[in-house]
Short mmCIF file of C-alpha atoms and ligand atoms in Angstrom, two decimals:
data_model
loop_
_atom_site.label_atom_id
_atom_site.label_comp_id
_atom_site.label_asym_id
_atom_site.label_seq_id
_atom_site.Cartn_x
_atom_site.Cartn_y
_atom_site.Cartn_z
CA MET A 1 3.81 21.11 5.59
CA ILE A 2 6.52 18.78 6.04
CA ILE A 3 6.40 16.12 3.62
CA LEU A 4 7.90 12.45 3.84
CA GLY A 5 8.52 10.75 0.72
CA ILE A 6 8.49 7.06 0.61
CA ASN A 7 9.92 4.68 -2.08
CA GLU A 8 9.81 0.92 -1.60
CA THR A 9 9.25 -2.48 -2.55
CA SER A 10 11.11 -2.32 -5.75
CA HIS A 11 14.74 -2.86 -5.04
CA ASP A 12 16.14 0.41 -3.43
CA ALA A 13 14.02 1.51 -0.59
CA SER A 14 14.75 5.16 0.71
CA VAL A 15 12.96 7.79 2.45
CA SER A 16 12.68 11.80 2.30
CA LEU A 17 11.92 14.67 4.30
CA ILE A 18 11.32 18.01 3.09
CA LYS A 19 9.90 21.43 4.69
CA ASP A 20 9.28 24.32 2.55
CA GLY A 21 11.43 23.41 -0.47
CA GLU A 22 14.43 22.87 1.88
CA ILE A 23 15.57 19.07 1.81
CA LEU A 24 16.13 17.88 5.72
CA PHE A 25 16.71 14.00 4.90
CA ALA A 26 17.33 11.41 2.28
CA GLY A 27 18.46 8.36 2.81
CA HIS A 28 18.68 4.86 2.09
CA ALA A 29 17.01 1.80 3.67
CA GLU A 30 20.05 0.00 2.71
CA ARG A 31 22.38 1.78 5.18
CA TYR A 32 20.69 0.99 8.09
CA SER A 33 19.23 -2.51 7.66
CA LYS A 34 22.89 -3.66 5.90
CA THR A 35 21.06 -5.48 3.17
CA LYS A 36 22.43 -4.57 -0.21
CA ASN A 37 19.57 -2.92 -2.38
CA ASP A 38 17.02 -3.48 0.50
CA TRP A 39 13.19 -3.37 -0.75
CA TYR A 40 12.01 -2.28 2.57
CA ASN A 41 12.39 0.74 4.70
CA ASN A 42 13.03 -0.04 8.75
CA LYS A 43 12.30 1.40 12.16
CA ASP A 44 16.54 2.73 12.14
CA ILE A 45 15.82 5.07 8.91
CA TYR A 46 12.59 6.44 9.97
CA LEU A 47 13.97 7.07 13.65
CA ASP A 48 16.89 8.62 12.04
CA MET A 49 14.70 10.99 9.82
CA LEU A 50 12.72 11.95 12.98
CA ASN A 51 15.98 13.67 13.85
CA TYR A 52 15.21 16.01 11.28
CA GLY A 53 11.52 16.94 11.60
CA THR A 54 8.23 15.35 12.15
CA PRO A 55 6.38 14.73 8.60
CA THR A 56 2.69 16.14 8.42
CA HIS A 57 1.95 14.60 5.10
CA ILE A 58 3.00 11.62 3.40
CA ALA A 59 3.81 11.39 -0.74
CA TYR A 60 4.34 7.63 -1.83
CA TYR A 61 6.10 7.06 -5.08
CA GLU A 62 3.76 4.61 -7.06
CA HIS A 63 0.10 3.79 -7.68
CA PRO A 64 -0.90 1.18 -5.29
CA GLN A 65 -4.00 0.14 -7.62
CA LEU A 66 -1.86 -0.16 -10.85
CA LYS A 67 1.42 -1.47 -8.88
CA ARG A 68 -1.07 -4.58 -7.22
CA SER A 69 -2.79 -5.17 -10.63
CA ARG A 70 0.88 -5.70 -12.03
CA ILE A 71 1.71 -7.73 -8.99
CA LEU A 72 -1.35 -9.84 -9.58
CA LEU A 73 -0.65 -10.29 -13.29
CA ARG A 74 2.88 -11.69 -12.39
CA GLY A 75 1.32 -14.30 -10.08
CA GLY A 76 2.15 -12.19 -6.58
CA ALA A 77 -0.49 -11.63 -3.81
CA ALA A 78 -3.68 -10.10 -4.19
CA ASP A 79 -3.50 -8.13 -0.86
CA TRP A 80 -0.33 -6.45 -1.47
CA LYS A 81 -0.49 -2.84 0.21
CA PRO A 82 2.07 -0.01 0.54
CA ASN A 83 3.71 0.26 4.08
CA ILE A 84 2.54 3.53 5.32
CA PRO A 85 4.63 4.07 8.75
CA MET A 86 2.31 7.10 10.55
CA ASP A 87 -1.31 8.17 10.40
CA LEU A 88 -1.00 11.07 7.99
CA PRO A 89 -2.66 11.96 4.73
CA VAL A 90 -1.13 10.09 1.84
CA LYS A 91 -1.04 11.29 -1.68
CA TYR A 92 0.38 8.78 -4.23
CA PHE A 93 2.27 9.70 -7.29
CA SER A 94 3.09 7.38 -10.39
CA HIS A 95 6.15 5.94 -10.64
CA HIS A 96 7.54 7.82 -13.66
CA TYR A 97 6.11 11.36 -12.46
CA SER A 98 8.04 10.48 -9.20
CA HIS A 99 11.17 9.95 -11.35
CA ALA A 100 10.58 13.27 -13.61
CA CYS A 101 9.91 15.54 -10.41
CA ALA A 102 12.92 14.24 -8.38
CA GLY A 103 15.05 15.26 -11.54
CA TYR A 104 13.48 18.56 -12.61
CA TYR A 105 12.48 19.87 -9.16
CA THR A 106 16.04 19.32 -8.44
CA SER A 107 17.60 21.09 -11.44
CA LYS A 108 17.94 24.61 -11.84
CA PHE A 109 16.03 24.39 -15.25
CA ASN A 110 12.76 26.35 -15.77
CA ASP A 111 12.39 25.04 -18.86
CA ALA A 112 13.73 21.53 -20.15
CA VAL A 113 12.70 17.91 -21.62
CA ILE A 114 12.58 15.26 -18.97
CA VAL A 115 13.36 11.66 -20.12
CA VAL A 116 12.66 8.73 -17.80
CA LEU A 117 14.11 5.55 -18.77
CA ASP A 118 13.81 2.48 -16.62
CA ALA A 119 13.08 -1.40 -16.45
CA ILE A 120 9.59 -0.85 -15.45
CA GLY A 121 7.30 1.65 -13.61
CA GLU A 122 3.71 0.27 -12.88
CA TYR A 123 3.49 -0.08 -16.76
CA ASN A 124 5.44 2.71 -18.26
CA THR A 125 8.92 1.96 -18.88
CA SER A 126 9.86 5.03 -21.00
CA THR A 127 8.31 8.50 -20.60
CA ILE A 128 8.88 12.16 -21.97
CA TRP A 129 7.73 15.04 -20.36
CA VAL A 130 8.12 18.94 -20.44
CA GLY A 131 9.01 21.07 -17.42
CA GLU A 132 8.17 24.85 -17.60
CA GLY A 133 8.15 26.68 -14.54
CA ASN A 134 6.70 24.83 -11.97
CA LYS A 135 4.53 22.72 -14.23
CA ILE A 136 5.51 19.18 -15.37
CA LYS A 137 3.33 17.79 -18.44
CA GLN A 138 3.43 14.17 -19.73
CA ILE A 139 4.28 14.18 -23.59
CA LYS A 140 4.78 10.43 -24.64
CA LYS A 141 4.67 7.30 -22.81
CA PHE A 142 5.79 3.79 -23.69
CA ASN A 143 4.60 0.75 -22.00
CA TYR A 144 5.97 -2.68 -20.99
CA PRO A 145 7.36 -5.12 -22.67
CA PHE A 146 9.27 -2.08 -24.75
CA SER A 147 11.77 -1.26 -22.09
CA PHE A 148 15.60 -0.11 -22.10
CA GLY A 149 16.04 -1.15 -18.94
CA LEU A 150 14.74 -4.59 -19.07
CA PHE A 151 16.83 -5.21 -22.13
CA TYR A 152 20.06 -4.14 -20.33
CA SER A 153 19.06 -6.51 -17.15
CA ALA A 154 18.37 -9.16 -19.38
CA PHE A 155 21.80 -9.28 -20.58
CA THR A 156 23.10 -8.42 -17.30
CA GLN A 157 21.71 -11.57 -16.25
CA LEU A 158 22.95 -13.58 -19.17
CA VAL A 159 26.48 -13.14 -18.32
CA GLY A 160 25.87 -14.21 -14.85
CA LEU A 161 25.49 -11.23 -12.82
CA LYS A 162 22.73 -9.87 -10.77
CA PRO A 163 19.98 -8.25 -12.75
CA ASN A 164 18.69 -4.79 -11.65
CA GLU A 165 21.63 -4.65 -9.51
CA GLU A 166 24.95 -5.39 -11.35
CA GLU A 167 24.35 -3.41 -14.64
CA TYR A 168 27.17 -1.27 -13.55
CA ILE A 169 29.62 -4.29 -13.59
CA LEU A 170 28.06 -5.09 -17.14
CA MET A 171 29.01 -1.71 -18.16
CA GLY A 172 32.54 -1.90 -16.97
CA MET A 173 32.79 -5.03 -18.88
CA ALA A 174 32.34 -3.49 -22.11
CA GLY A 175 35.51 -2.08 -22.44
CA TYR A 176 37.33 -5.25 -22.38
CA GLY A 177 34.82 -6.47 -25.42
CA ASP A 178 35.01 -6.22 -28.78
CA TYR A 179 31.43 -5.20 -29.59
CA GLN A 180 31.33 -6.25 -33.58
CA ARG A 181 31.46 -10.10 -32.43
CA TYR A 182 27.67 -10.11 -31.13
CA PHE A 183 26.61 -6.63 -32.57
CA ASN A 184 23.92 -8.08 -35.08
CA LYS A 185 22.85 -10.73 -32.95
CA VAL A 186 22.19 -8.43 -29.93
CA ASP A 187 20.89 -5.47 -32.08
CA GLU A 188 18.00 -8.08 -33.35
CA TYR A 189 16.71 -8.09 -29.77
CA PHE A 190 16.43 -4.40 -29.96
CA PRO A 191 16.45 -2.90 -33.63
CA SER A 192 15.04 0.28 -33.47
CA MET A 193 13.12 2.74 -31.11
CA SER A 194 10.17 1.48 -31.98
CA GLN A 195 10.41 -2.19 -32.69
CA GLN A 196 11.23 -4.20 -29.61
CA LYS A 197 9.03 -7.05 -29.35
CA TYR A 198 11.02 -9.38 -27.54
CA ASN A 199 9.85 -9.67 -23.72
CA PHE A 200 13.21 -9.14 -21.51
CA HIS A 201 11.29 -10.07 -18.26
CA LYS A 202 12.28 -13.78 -18.60
CA GLY A 203 15.62 -12.84 -19.33
CA ILE A 204 17.54 -13.96 -22.72
CA ILE A 205 16.15 -17.61 -22.92
CA ASP A 206 16.97 -18.13 -26.28
CA TRP A 207 20.98 -17.61 -26.38
CA ASP A 208 22.15 -20.35 -28.60
CA GLU A 209 26.17 -20.10 -28.00
CA PRO A 210 28.37 -21.15 -25.32
CA ILE A 211 29.30 -18.13 -22.87
CA GLY A 212 32.90 -18.01 -21.58
CA GLN A 213 35.12 -15.06 -20.10
CA GLN A 214 35.60 -13.34 -23.37
CA GLU A 215 32.15 -14.22 -24.69
CA LYS A 216 31.22 -12.37 -21.69
CA PHE A 217 33.21 -9.17 -22.47
CA ASP A 218 32.05 -9.41 -25.92
CA ILE A 219 28.40 -9.69 -25.35
CA ALA A 220 28.86 -6.55 -22.79
CA ALA A 221 30.45 -4.57 -25.40
CA ALA A 222 27.67 -5.31 -28.09
CA VAL A 223 24.99 -4.77 -25.24
CA GLN A 224 26.45 -1.41 -24.37
CA LYS A 225 26.93 -0.30 -28.02
CA VAL A 226 23.16 -1.31 -28.79
CA TYR A 227 21.85 0.58 -26.04
CA GLU A 228 23.94 3.60 -26.89
CA GLN A 229 22.57 3.67 -30.19
CA ARG A 230 18.81 3.27 -29.32
CA LEU A 231 19.41 5.80 -26.35
CA MET A 232 20.55 8.41 -28.88
CA GLU A 233 17.51 7.50 -31.12
CA PHE A 234 15.12 8.41 -28.32
CA MET A 235 16.84 11.30 -26.97
CA ARG A 236 16.72 12.64 -30.70
CA TYR A 237 13.29 11.96 -30.59
CA ALA A 238 12.41 13.70 -27.41
CA LYS A 239 14.33 16.73 -28.43
CA ALA A 240 12.62 16.88 -31.82
CA LYS A 241 9.13 16.49 -30.08
CA THR A 242 9.54 19.00 -27.57
CA GLY A 243 12.10 21.50 -29.12
CA LYS A 244 13.96 21.72 -25.46
CA GLU A 245 17.72 22.16 -25.26
CA ASN A 246 17.87 21.25 -21.50
CA LEU A 247 17.64 17.57 -20.88
CA VAL A 248 16.64 16.50 -17.20
CA PHE A 249 17.67 12.43 -17.36
CA MET A 250 16.43 10.08 -14.84
CA GLY A 251 15.60 6.33 -13.95
CA GLY A 252 17.89 3.60 -13.54
CA CYS A 253 19.47 3.99 -16.98
CA ALA A 254 20.58 7.35 -16.34
CA LEU A 255 23.15 5.64 -14.29
CA ASN A 256 25.27 4.31 -17.61
CA CYS A 257 27.74 6.87 -17.35
CA SER A 258 29.15 5.65 -20.67
CA ALA A 259 26.15 6.07 -22.54
CA ASN A 260 25.33 9.79 -20.93
CA THR A 261 28.49 11.21 -22.15
CA LYS A 262 27.03 11.07 -25.66
CA LEU A 263 23.92 13.13 -25.09
CA TRP A 264 26.13 16.35 -24.72
CA ASP A 265 26.12 15.85 -28.74
CA ILE A 266 22.49 16.46 -28.52
CA PHE A 267 21.66 18.47 -25.81
CA SER A 268 23.34 22.28 -24.54
CA ASP A 269 22.87 21.54 -20.75
CA ILE A 270 22.07 18.22 -18.79
CA TRP A 271 20.73 17.57 -15.44
CA ILE A 272 21.19 13.95 -14.12
CA MET A 273 20.11 13.84 -10.38
CA PRO A 274 22.86 12.11 -8.32
CA ASN A 275 20.19 9.48 -7.50
CA PRO A 276 18.17 9.12 -10.37
CA GLY A 277 17.20 5.08 -9.76
CA ASP A 278 14.16 4.37 -7.56
CA ALA A 279 16.22 5.13 -4.63
CA GLY A 280 15.55 8.90 -5.73
CA SER A 281 11.77 8.71 -6.03
CA SER A 282 11.25 9.11 -2.26
CA LEU A 283 12.85 12.71 -2.58
CA GLY A 284 10.89 12.72 -6.18
CA ALA A 285 7.30 11.92 -4.75
CA ALA A 286 7.90 14.58 -1.93
CA ALA A 287 8.81 16.76 -4.61
CA ALA A 288 5.63 16.15 -6.39
CA LEU A 289 3.48 16.94 -3.51
CA TYR A 290 5.54 20.22 -3.04
CA GLY A 291 4.90 20.92 -6.58
CA LYS A 292 7.91 23.44 -7.02
CA HIS A 293 11.70 23.34 -7.21
CA LEU A 294 13.51 22.38 -4.36
CA ASN A 295 16.61 24.12 -2.83
CA TRP A 296 18.91 21.60 -4.29
CA GLN A 297 22.65 21.86 -2.52
CA SER A 298 23.98 19.05 -2.47
CA PRO A 299 23.55 15.09 -1.94
CA TYR A 300 25.07 14.86 1.44
CA LEU A 301 21.72 14.31 2.77
CA GLY A 302 21.58 10.80 4.97
CA TYR A 303 22.96 9.67 8.16
CA ASP A 304 25.32 12.37 9.98
CA LEU A 305 28.72 10.97 11.30
CA GLY A 306 29.40 14.79 12.34
CA GLY A 307 32.92 16.28 12.69
CA ASP A 308 34.97 18.65 10.10
CA TYR A 309 36.47 17.42 7.00
CA PRO A 310 39.68 15.86 8.40
CA VAL A 311 41.88 17.41 5.12
CA GLN A 312 45.19 17.22 7.13
CA LYS A 313 44.87 13.60 7.93
CA ILE A 314 43.63 12.31 4.68
CA LEU A 315 46.70 14.13 3.14
CA ASP A 316 49.12 12.61 5.52
CA GLY A 317 47.76 9.37 5.07
CA ILE A 318 48.07 9.53 1.40
CA PHE A 319 51.36 10.65 1.12
CA GLU A 320 52.17 8.02 3.68
CA ASP A 321 50.58 4.87 2.56
CA GLY A 322 49.02 6.05 -0.83
CA ILE A 323 45.76 5.17 0.45
CA VAL A 324 43.01 6.14 3.03
CA ALA A 325 39.42 5.54 3.81
CA VAL A 326 37.24 8.53 5.33
CA ALA A 327 33.92 8.31 6.83
CA THR A 328 32.92 11.78 8.27
CA GLY A 329 29.51 14.25 7.95
CA ARG A 330 26.28 13.29 6.35
CA ALA A 331 26.12 9.97 4.08
CA GLU A 332 25.48 10.70 0.34
CA TYR A 333 22.02 10.02 -1.22
CA GLY A 334 22.60 8.15 -4.03
CA PRO A 335 24.86 5.06 -5.03
CA ARG A 336 28.02 6.91 -5.50
CA ALA A 337 30.57 7.76 -2.62
CA LEU A 338 31.07 11.22 -3.12
CA GLY A 339 33.67 12.23 -0.63
CA ASN A 340 32.32 11.49 2.78
CA ARG A 341 32.41 7.78 2.67
CA SER A 342 35.09 7.19 0.35
CA ILE A 343 38.59 5.17 -0.08
CA LEU A 344 40.80 8.02 -1.67
CA ALA A 345 44.08 7.20 -3.00
CA ASP A 346 47.19 8.46 -5.07
CA PRO A 347 46.04 8.13 -8.67
CA THR A 348 49.65 8.14 -9.95
CA ASP A 349 50.60 5.01 -8.53
CA PRO A 350 49.78 2.35 -10.84
CA ASP A 351 50.06 -0.49 -8.18
CA ILE A 352 47.57 1.55 -6.00
CA LYS A 353 44.44 -0.38 -8.04
CA ASN A 354 45.61 -3.83 -6.79
CA LYS A 355 45.56 -2.50 -3.16
CA VAL A 356 42.04 -0.80 -3.19
CA ASN A 357 40.73 -4.29 -4.75
CA LEU A 358 42.37 -6.09 -2.14
CA ILE A 359 40.72 -4.17 0.61
CA LYS A 360 37.18 -4.11 -1.48
CA LYS A 361 37.54 -7.85 -2.41
CA ARG A 362 36.05 -6.79 -5.83
CA GLU A 363 37.04 -8.19 -9.46
CA LEU A 364 40.18 -6.62 -10.62
CA PHE A 365 38.69 -5.52 -14.12
CA ARG A 366 36.57 -2.69 -12.23
CA PRO A 367 37.68 0.80 -13.15
CA PHE A 368 38.26 3.20 -10.41
CA ALA A 369 37.07 6.91 -10.94
CA PRO A 370 39.00 10.21 -10.26
CA VAL A 371 37.69 13.32 -8.36
CA VAL A 372 39.70 16.53 -9.72
CA MET A 373 39.53 20.31 -9.17
CA ALA A 374 36.38 21.41 -11.36
CA GLU A 375 38.55 24.12 -13.16
CA HIS A 376 41.29 21.64 -13.85
CA ALA A 377 38.81 18.93 -15.63
CA SER A 378 39.40 19.57 -18.99
CA GLU A 379 43.16 19.77 -19.08
CA TRP A 380 43.20 16.12 -17.70
CA PHE A 381 40.08 14.69 -19.29
CA ASP A 382 37.93 15.58 -22.43
CA MET A 383 35.02 17.29 -21.24
CA ASN A 384 33.76 21.09 -21.03
CA TYR A 385 31.02 20.72 -18.44
CA GLU A 386 30.78 19.45 -14.72
CA SER A 387 30.11 16.19 -13.62
CA PRO A 388 29.61 16.69 -9.79
CA TYR A 389 28.14 13.44 -9.10
CA MET A 390 30.19 10.99 -11.47
CA GLN A 391 27.57 10.76 -14.19
CA TYR A 392 29.72 10.73 -17.08
CA ALA A 393 32.77 8.58 -18.82
CA VAL A 394 35.41 10.90 -20.74
CA LYS A 395 38.17 10.39 -22.54
CA CYS A 396 41.19 10.70 -20.33
CA LEU A 397 43.98 13.25 -21.70
CA LYS A 398 47.06 12.09 -19.91
CA PRO A 399 46.47 8.63 -18.62
CA ASP A 400 50.04 7.71 -18.35
CA LEU A 401 50.29 10.25 -15.49
CA ILE A 402 47.13 9.02 -13.60
CA PRO A 403 47.15 5.41 -14.57
CA SER A 404 45.20 3.98 -11.61
CA VAL A 405 42.06 6.12 -12.68
CA VAL A 406 41.74 5.02 -16.58
CA HIS A 407 39.86 2.26 -17.42
CA VAL A 408 40.94 -0.06 -20.28
CA ASP A 409 39.17 1.58 -22.88
CA GLY A 410 40.82 4.89 -22.23
CA THR A 411 38.18 6.83 -20.44
CA SER A 412 37.76 7.89 -16.45
CA ARG A 413 34.46 8.46 -14.80
CA VAL A 414 35.04 11.79 -13.62
CA GLN A 415 33.85 13.46 -10.69
CA THR A 416 34.14 17.31 -10.59
CA VAL A 417 34.42 19.17 -7.51
CA THR A 418 34.08 23.20 -6.74
CA LYS A 419 34.73 24.81 -3.52
CA ASP A 420 31.02 25.37 -3.21
CA GLN A 421 30.23 21.79 -3.78
CA HIS A 422 32.34 20.35 -1.01
CA PRO A 423 34.71 22.61 0.83
CA GLY A 424 36.57 20.09 2.54
CA LEU A 425 37.04 17.68 -0.48
CA TYR A 426 38.20 20.51 -2.84
CA THR A 427 40.75 22.02 -0.12
CA LEU A 428 42.15 18.46 0.27
CA LEU A 429 42.53 18.44 -3.98
CA GLU A 430 44.14 21.84 -3.60
CA LYS A 431 46.70 20.87 -1.30
CA PHE A 432 47.50 17.40 -3.10
CA TYR A 433 47.94 19.46 -6.17
CA SER A 434 50.52 22.27 -4.49
CA VAL A 435 53.03 19.25 -3.86
CA THR A 436 52.24 16.81 -6.82
CA GLY A 437 50.97 18.97 -9.62
CA VAL A 438 48.01 16.50 -9.83
CA PRO A 439 44.55 18.20 -9.03
CA ILE A 440 43.38 14.58 -8.79
CA LEU A 441 42.76 11.58 -6.49
CA LEU A 442 41.27 8.26 -6.79
CA ASN A 443 37.75 7.87 -5.22
CA THR A 444 36.10 5.11 -4.61
CA SER A 445 33.01 3.99 -2.47
CA LEU A 446 33.72 2.70 1.03
CA ASN A 447 32.16 -0.71 1.25
CA ILE A 448 33.24 -4.13 0.56
CA LYS A 449 31.74 -5.65 -2.79
CA GLY A 450 27.99 -6.68 -2.56
CA GLN A 451 27.91 -5.00 0.97
CA PRO A 452 26.30 -1.30 1.14
CA LEU A 453 28.33 1.78 1.50
CA LEU A 454 29.39 2.41 5.60
CA ASN A 455 26.60 4.50 7.16
CA ASP A 456 27.30 4.75 10.94
CA MET A 457 30.37 4.48 13.64
CA ASN A 458 29.64 0.68 14.50
CA ASP A 459 29.96 0.07 10.41
CA VAL A 460 33.30 1.82 10.97
CA LYS A 461 34.70 -0.04 13.70
CA ILE A 462 33.47 -3.64 11.88
CA PHE A 463 35.48 -2.25 8.55
CA ASN A 464 38.58 -1.37 10.76
CA GLU A 465 38.42 -5.14 12.29
CA ILE A 466 38.06 -7.00 8.97
CA ASN A 467 40.58 -5.17 7.20
CA ARG A 468 42.84 -4.28 9.99
CA PHE A 469 42.50 -0.62 8.61
CA ASN A 470 41.98 2.71 10.34
CA ILE A 471 39.55 4.91 8.67
CA ILE A 472 39.46 8.54 9.19
CA THR A 473 36.69 10.03 11.20
FE1 FE2 B 1 12.11 3.28 -11.88
#
């Protein structure tokens, strides 16, 4: 059985292919169509997927009947149906079950509570599951309009950002604000885990104060604070209800790396798959049909540029210019560049931040992330766990030494690397460390603001021409 998993018509279409528990391919539609957060899969991604195998079965990440009824309620087309690209047997799984399977079946756990929090699935918005052995069972569900994701997205929109896309910018802005100014006001919209009556789907339509730049930062800080408090309540509830020590956290909310850090106060071990949002659900649906744990090795599962990791060229470039871009091997499955489609730079140079921002044409307040050799992480950051996919923002212990990777609030969104995880990137860090005594590089995604990560050689060519840059391949 070779299973094609499909996710589309939400905001991050993707395709996955698995065979006997091996993940052959997993990629994002946007990287092929060059349309950020593309809702639909395209011919090019399917053609690339076929390089890795020919599917015999299809798994779809939502229940079309339920989805159709919701689209109808919204005033959408009554004849909506999913695009199934091949004439093969199709199995449909619910939106939140696909999230749960993407998380649990890529984890190392045989016993865990699985929490899924997003904006909305078909109707579910927050679900709690138990994973034991190969079985996943739902314990509790909350339906629309109660929603962690819609709460966060509505405020994202209120400050002038794109909902369902730019929540991560709101999270970055929170570091610049004073949460106390609007805490009580924002808290009224989401006063407790069970009392959230406001329907966020239409946005925050009753905000009655002018919003300038400082207000935006202060609102962001209050929203992040309220979100974290409610999240902790929800997670404590999930733990009490199931008695589990291991957490699998999925859904778009699991991308909030500032809040995620606090979950280590509740659970002994945590797995957040590197693609916890809807784009991860093509793999989740495929895993649901397989019904067992997958052989999870790494998130480098997309388009293949080939080549060995160009360690020496990158190192030479960093020592010469302080900054390089690299595009090599298979593309990351997930929103973060984890070394194969990355801009890498010297974290000790305080000016490097401005240079990277100029290349990426993005807001100056946005933080950059460090990638660190896993065994040195706890010397530089307040953490005693690994964060292989940049999922936790933790306090930096030596901010003066690596100023370009520390956010204004003193935290860094850390990526830890072991030799097994990415031998090339690890060797690069090892060499940089042997010369500088710093086992860390700045790592940010290789794209221009508002555009998807670079995927293929043509993207590399265009990027080089626009920026008069020389990406290492
Ligand atoms: Fe979702």
